[in-house]
Amino acid sequence: MDYRLGAAATAAGHRLVVHDSLGSTNTEALERARSGQAGPLWVVARRQEAGRGRRGNAWTSPPGNLAASLLLGVDDVDPGRLATLGFVAGVALVDAVRVVCGDARTCVSADATPRDEVEGWGATEVGGPRLKWPNDVLLDGGKLAGILLEAETLRDGRRIVVVGFGVNVAAAPEGLPYAATCLRQAGCVVDAPDVLRALSDTIVAAMRLWHQGEGFGHVRARWLASAAGLGRPVSVSLGTSRVQGIFETIDDAGRLVVVSDDGTRRTVTAGEVHFGTAATAA
């Protein structure tokens, strides 16, 4: 099966280019934007050799997994709202997993048990894909997917964002400092093209809900409905400091809201999140 976009994405004017191998789909999408190409444009690689994650981390994407980036023009979006596109992407990806795997509970194998936080990373929810703030998707407590946003103002003044998706479809990388999983390991036997086709349609729907950032409240509600660790202990590493408490919500800018033992609320813009026992022991 080869890659193609869904009907809704095609109707919305999305285009697709597929490469056998790339260093990074995000880098290729950025280069295409700099050369004058406009979005919405999907860049997909059957093999990604030098994928990037948050904070400069490498992202492994062997054949069979999905490595895809979506180039978007954002001239008409308030720059302060661009970061909320990450939540749009997360909602769309969870919806796509549910589309290709059926009911959320069927995405988890019958003998699945929650991974505890001995690695200090995962959430304990099972029963379907969950969103881990700010831009990961978990399944059965293991990392299923990551999302990376990169924004740039081009020489001609155009503003663009590239939304990168790395989804473990056929295989989960090993030797990581956190638990990882893939759709096939979780009992959902699909191919990367299936996921892309569904994702290209679900992100069209999610972006319409987002409505250039003006509808983030609706996206926020959808994100919270699938949030990992909501209402549970959380610890956020902020370089040399740490915020601990209960994960209460995300605010209207997408910041993490943590309530400490004394009732103090703190908002976190960026940081490394740990849930459950890892949070209380941190």
PDB file of C-alpha atoms in Angstrom, residues 93-216:
ATOM      1  CA  LEU A  93      -3.377  12.238  15.854  1.00  0.00           C
ATOM      2  CA  VAL A  94      -5.428  10.667  18.657  1.00  0.00           C
ATOM      3  CA  ASP A  95      -8.494  10.841  16.422  1.00  0.00           C
ATOM      4  CA  ALA A  96      -6.543   9.199  13.592  1.00  0.00           C
ATOM      5  CA  VAL A  97      -5.405   6.339  15.832  1.00  0.00           C
ATOM      6  CA  ARG A  98      -8.990   5.774  16.871  1.00  0.00           C
ATOM      7  CA  VAL A  99     -10.090   5.802  13.233  1.00  0.00           C
ATOM      8  CA  VAL A 100      -7.570   3.170  12.113  1.00  0.00           C
ATOM      9  CA  CYS A 101      -7.808   1.033  15.240  1.00  0.00           C
ATOM     10  CA  GLY A 102     -11.531   1.254  15.879  1.00  0.00           C
ATOM     11  CA  ASP A 103     -12.838   1.819  19.402  1.00  0.00           C
ATOM     12  CA  ALA A 104     -10.118   3.217  21.672  1.00  0.00           C
ATOM     13  CA  ARG A 105     -10.169   0.198  23.982  1.00  0.00           C
ATOM     14  CA  THR A 106      -9.403  -2.174  21.110  1.00  0.00           C
ATOM     15  CA  CYS A 107      -6.064  -0.435  20.588  1.00  0.00           C
ATOM     16  CA  VAL A 108      -4.680  -2.148  23.680  1.00  0.00           C
ATOM     17  CA  SER A 109      -3.902  -5.845  23.811  1.00  0.00           C
ATOM     18  CA  ALA A 110      -6.060  -7.900  26.141  1.00  0.00           C
ATOM     19  CA  ASP A 111      -3.212  -8.629  28.559  1.00  0.00           C
ATOM     20  CA  ALA A 112      -1.935  -5.065  28.683  1.00  0.00           C
ATOM     21  CA  THR A 113      -1.149  -3.668  32.106  1.00  0.00           C
ATOM     22  CA  PRO A 114      -0.133  -0.115  32.944  1.00  0.00           C
ATOM     23  CA  ARG A 115       3.579   0.521  33.069  1.00  0.00           C
ATOM     24  CA  ASP A 116       4.546   2.047  36.393  1.00  0.00           C
ATOM     25  CA  GLU A 117       6.776   5.079  36.437  1.00  0.00           C
ATOM     26  CA  VAL A 118      10.011   3.273  37.253  1.00  0.00           C
ATOM     27  CA  GLU A 119      11.583   4.939  34.226  1.00  0.00           C
ATOM     28  CA  GLY A 120      10.154   8.262  35.371  1.00  0.00           C
ATOM     29  CA  TRP A 121       8.333   8.909  32.148  1.00  0.00           C
ATOM     30  CA  GLY A 122       5.056   7.276  31.261  1.00  0.00           C
ATOM     31  CA  ALA A 123       1.472   7.826  32.331  1.00  0.00           C
ATOM     32  CA  THR A 124      -0.470   4.898  33.734  1.00  0.00           C
ATOM     33  CA  GLU A 125      -3.677   5.119  31.753  1.00  0.00           C
ATOM     34  CA  VAL A 126      -4.679   2.271  29.478  1.00  0.00           C
ATOM     35  CA  GLY A 127      -7.686   1.960  27.221  1.00  0.00           C
ATOM     36  CA  GLY A 128      -6.609   3.959  24.188  1.00  0.00           C
ATOM     37  CA  PRO A 129      -4.291   6.755  23.072  1.00  0.00           C
ATOM     38  CA  ARG A 130      -3.586   9.538  25.563  1.00  0.00           C
ATOM     39  CA  LEU A 131      -2.042  12.972  25.140  1.00  0.00           C
ATOM     40  CA  LYS A 132       0.990  13.803  27.243  1.00  0.00           C
ATOM     41  CA  TRP A 133       1.688  17.510  27.622  1.00  0.00           C
ATOM     42  CA  PRO A 134       2.910  19.183  25.592  1.00  0.00           C
ATOM     43  CA  ASN A 135       3.199  17.097  22.429  1.00  0.00           C
ATOM     44  CA  ASP A 136       3.438  13.328  22.870  1.00  0.00           C
ATOM     45  CA  VAL A 137       0.922  10.545  22.387  1.00  0.00           C
ATOM     46  CA  LEU A 138       0.978   7.574  24.762  1.00  0.00           C
ATOM     47  CA  LEU A 139      -0.553   4.133  24.481  1.00  0.00           C
ATOM     48  CA  ASP A 140      -0.615   1.707  27.410  1.00  0.00           C
ATOM     49  CA  GLY A 141       1.821   3.982  29.233  1.00  0.00           C
ATOM     50  CA  GLY A 142       4.435   3.880  26.460  1.00  0.00           C
ATOM     51  CA  LYS A 143       5.341   6.594  23.997  1.00  0.00           C
ATOM     52  CA  LEU A 144       3.570   5.976  20.712  1.00  0.00           C
ATOM     53  CA  ALA A 145       4.221   9.242  18.899  1.00  0.00           C
ATOM     54  CA  GLY A 146       5.862  12.623  19.096  1.00  0.00           C
ATOM     55  CA  ILE A 147       4.961  15.947  17.494  1.00  0.00           C
ATOM     56  CA  LEU A 148       7.446  18.703  16.665  1.00  0.00           C
ATOM     57  CA  LEU A 149       6.497  22.242  15.610  1.00  0.00           C
ATOM     58  CA  GLU A 150       8.996  24.505  13.864  1.00  0.00           C
ATOM     59  CA  ALA A 151       8.059  28.037  12.837  1.00  0.00           C
ATOM     60  CA  GLU A 152       9.944  30.427  10.571  1.00  0.00           C
ATOM     61  CA  THR A 153       9.545  33.806   8.910  1.00  0.00           C
ATOM     62  CA  LEU A 154      10.857  33.457   5.362  1.00  0.00           C
ATOM     63  CA  ARG A 155      12.907  36.018   3.447  1.00  0.00           C
ATOM     64  CA  ASP A 156       9.842  37.116   1.479  1.00  0.00           C
ATOM     65  CA  GLY A 157       8.002  37.813   4.730  1.00  0.00           C
ATOM     66  CA  ARG A 158       5.783  34.739   4.692  1.00  0.00           C
ATOM     67  CA  ARG A 159       5.297  33.012   8.034  1.00  0.00           C
ATOM     68  CA  ILE A 160       5.145  29.231   8.019  1.00  0.00           C
ATOM     69  CA  VAL A 161       4.902  26.383  10.506  1.00  0.00           C
ATOM     70  CA  VAL A 162       5.955  22.796   9.956  1.00  0.00           C
ATOM     71  CA  VAL A 163       4.174  20.190  12.079  1.00  0.00           C
ATOM     72  CA  GLY A 164       6.177  16.982  12.271  1.00  0.00           C
ATOM     73  CA  PHE A 165       4.670  13.638  13.253  1.00  0.00           C
ATOM     74  CA  GLY A 166       6.633  10.564  14.241  1.00  0.00           C
ATOM     75  CA  VAL A 167       4.373   7.570  14.899  1.00  0.00           C
ATOM     76  CA  ASN A 168       5.534   4.107  15.939  1.00  0.00           C
ATOM     77  CA  VAL A 169       3.319   1.976  13.720  1.00  0.00           C
ATOM     78  CA  ALA A 170       5.227  -1.260  13.089  1.00  0.00           C
ATOM     79  CA  ALA A 171       8.066  -1.068  15.615  1.00  0.00           C
ATOM     80  CA  ALA A 172       9.021   0.634  18.860  1.00  0.00           C
ATOM     81  CA  PRO A 173      12.604   1.842  19.339  1.00  0.00           C
ATOM     82  CA  GLU A 174      14.650   0.146  22.039  1.00  0.00           C
ATOM     83  CA  GLY A 175      17.249   1.400  24.476  1.00  0.00           C
ATOM     84  CA  LEU A 176      15.399   4.598  25.359  1.00  0.00           C
ATOM     85  CA  PRO A 177      15.244   6.158  28.837  1.00  0.00           C
ATOM     86  CA  TYR A 178      11.458   5.775  28.759  1.00  0.00           C
ATOM     87  CA  ALA A 179       8.925   3.152  27.721  1.00  0.00           C
ATOM     88  CA  ALA A 180       7.924   3.071  24.056  1.00  0.00           C
ATOM     89  CA  THR A 181       5.310   1.125  22.159  1.00  0.00           C
ATOM     90  CA  CYS A 182       3.858   0.791  18.667  1.00  0.00           C
ATOM     91  CA  LEU A 183       0.427   0.170  17.218  1.00  0.00           C
ATOM     92  CA  ARG A 184       1.176  -3.414  16.200  1.00  0.00           C
ATOM     93  CA  GLN A 185       2.545  -4.241  19.634  1.00  0.00           C
ATOM     94  CA  ALA A 186      -0.721  -2.923  21.054  1.00  0.00           C
ATOM     95  CA  GLY A 187      -2.777  -5.178  18.806  1.00  0.00           C
ATOM     96  CA  CYS A 188      -3.669  -2.675  16.076  1.00  0.00           C
ATOM     97  CA  VAL A 189      -2.391  -4.166  12.822  1.00  0.00           C
ATOM     98  CA  VAL A 190      -2.270  -1.280  10.340  1.00  0.00           C
ATOM     99  CA  ASP A 191       0.317   0.245   8.043  1.00  0.00           C
ATOM    100  CA  ALA A 192       1.873   3.711   8.048  1.00  0.00           C
ATOM    101  CA  PRO A 193      -0.100   4.747   4.928  1.00  0.00           C
ATOM    102  CA  ASP A 194      -3.328   3.908   6.783  1.00  0.00           C
ATOM    103  CA  VAL A 195      -2.317   6.240   9.605  1.00  0.00           C
ATOM    104  CA  LEU A 196      -1.323   9.055   7.244  1.00  0.00           C
ATOM    105  CA  ARG A 197      -4.565   8.841   5.293  1.00  0.00           C
ATOM    106  CA  ALA A 198      -6.614   9.080   8.495  1.00  0.00           C
ATOM    107  CA  LEU A 199      -4.371  11.781   9.994  1.00  0.00           C
ATOM    108  CA  SER A 200      -4.553  13.978   6.900  1.00  0.00           C
ATOM    109  CA  ASP A 201      -8.351  14.038   7.294  1.00  0.00           C
ATOM    110  CA  THR A 202      -8.517  14.401  11.081  1.00  0.00           C
ATOM    111  CA  ILE A 203      -6.126  17.356  11.070  1.00  0.00           C
ATOM    112  CA  VAL A 204      -8.341  19.129   8.538  1.00  0.00           C
ATOM    113  CA  ALA A 205     -11.243  18.738  10.970  1.00  0.00           C
ATOM    114  CA  ALA A 206      -9.138  19.779  13.980  1.00  0.00           C
ATOM    115  CA  MET A 207      -7.818  22.884  12.211  1.00  0.00           C
ATOM    116  CA  ARG A 208     -11.320  23.935  11.291  1.00  0.00           C
ATOM    117  CA  LEU A 209     -12.211  23.619  14.970  1.00  0.00           C
ATOM    118  CA  TRP A 210      -9.090  25.637  15.879  1.00  0.00           C
ATOM    119  CA  HIS A 211     -10.087  28.322  13.328  1.00  0.00           C
ATOM    120  CA  GLN A 212      -6.762  30.198  13.149  1.00  0.00           C
ATOM    121  CA  GLY A 213      -6.427  29.999  16.927  1.00  0.00           C
ATOM    122  CA  GLU A 214      -9.740  31.645  17.689  1.00  0.00           C
ATOM    123  CA  GLY A 215     -11.325  28.278  18.477  1.00  0.00           C
ATOM    124  CA  PHE A 216      -8.580  26.979  20.753  1.00  0.00           C
TER     125      PHE A 216
END
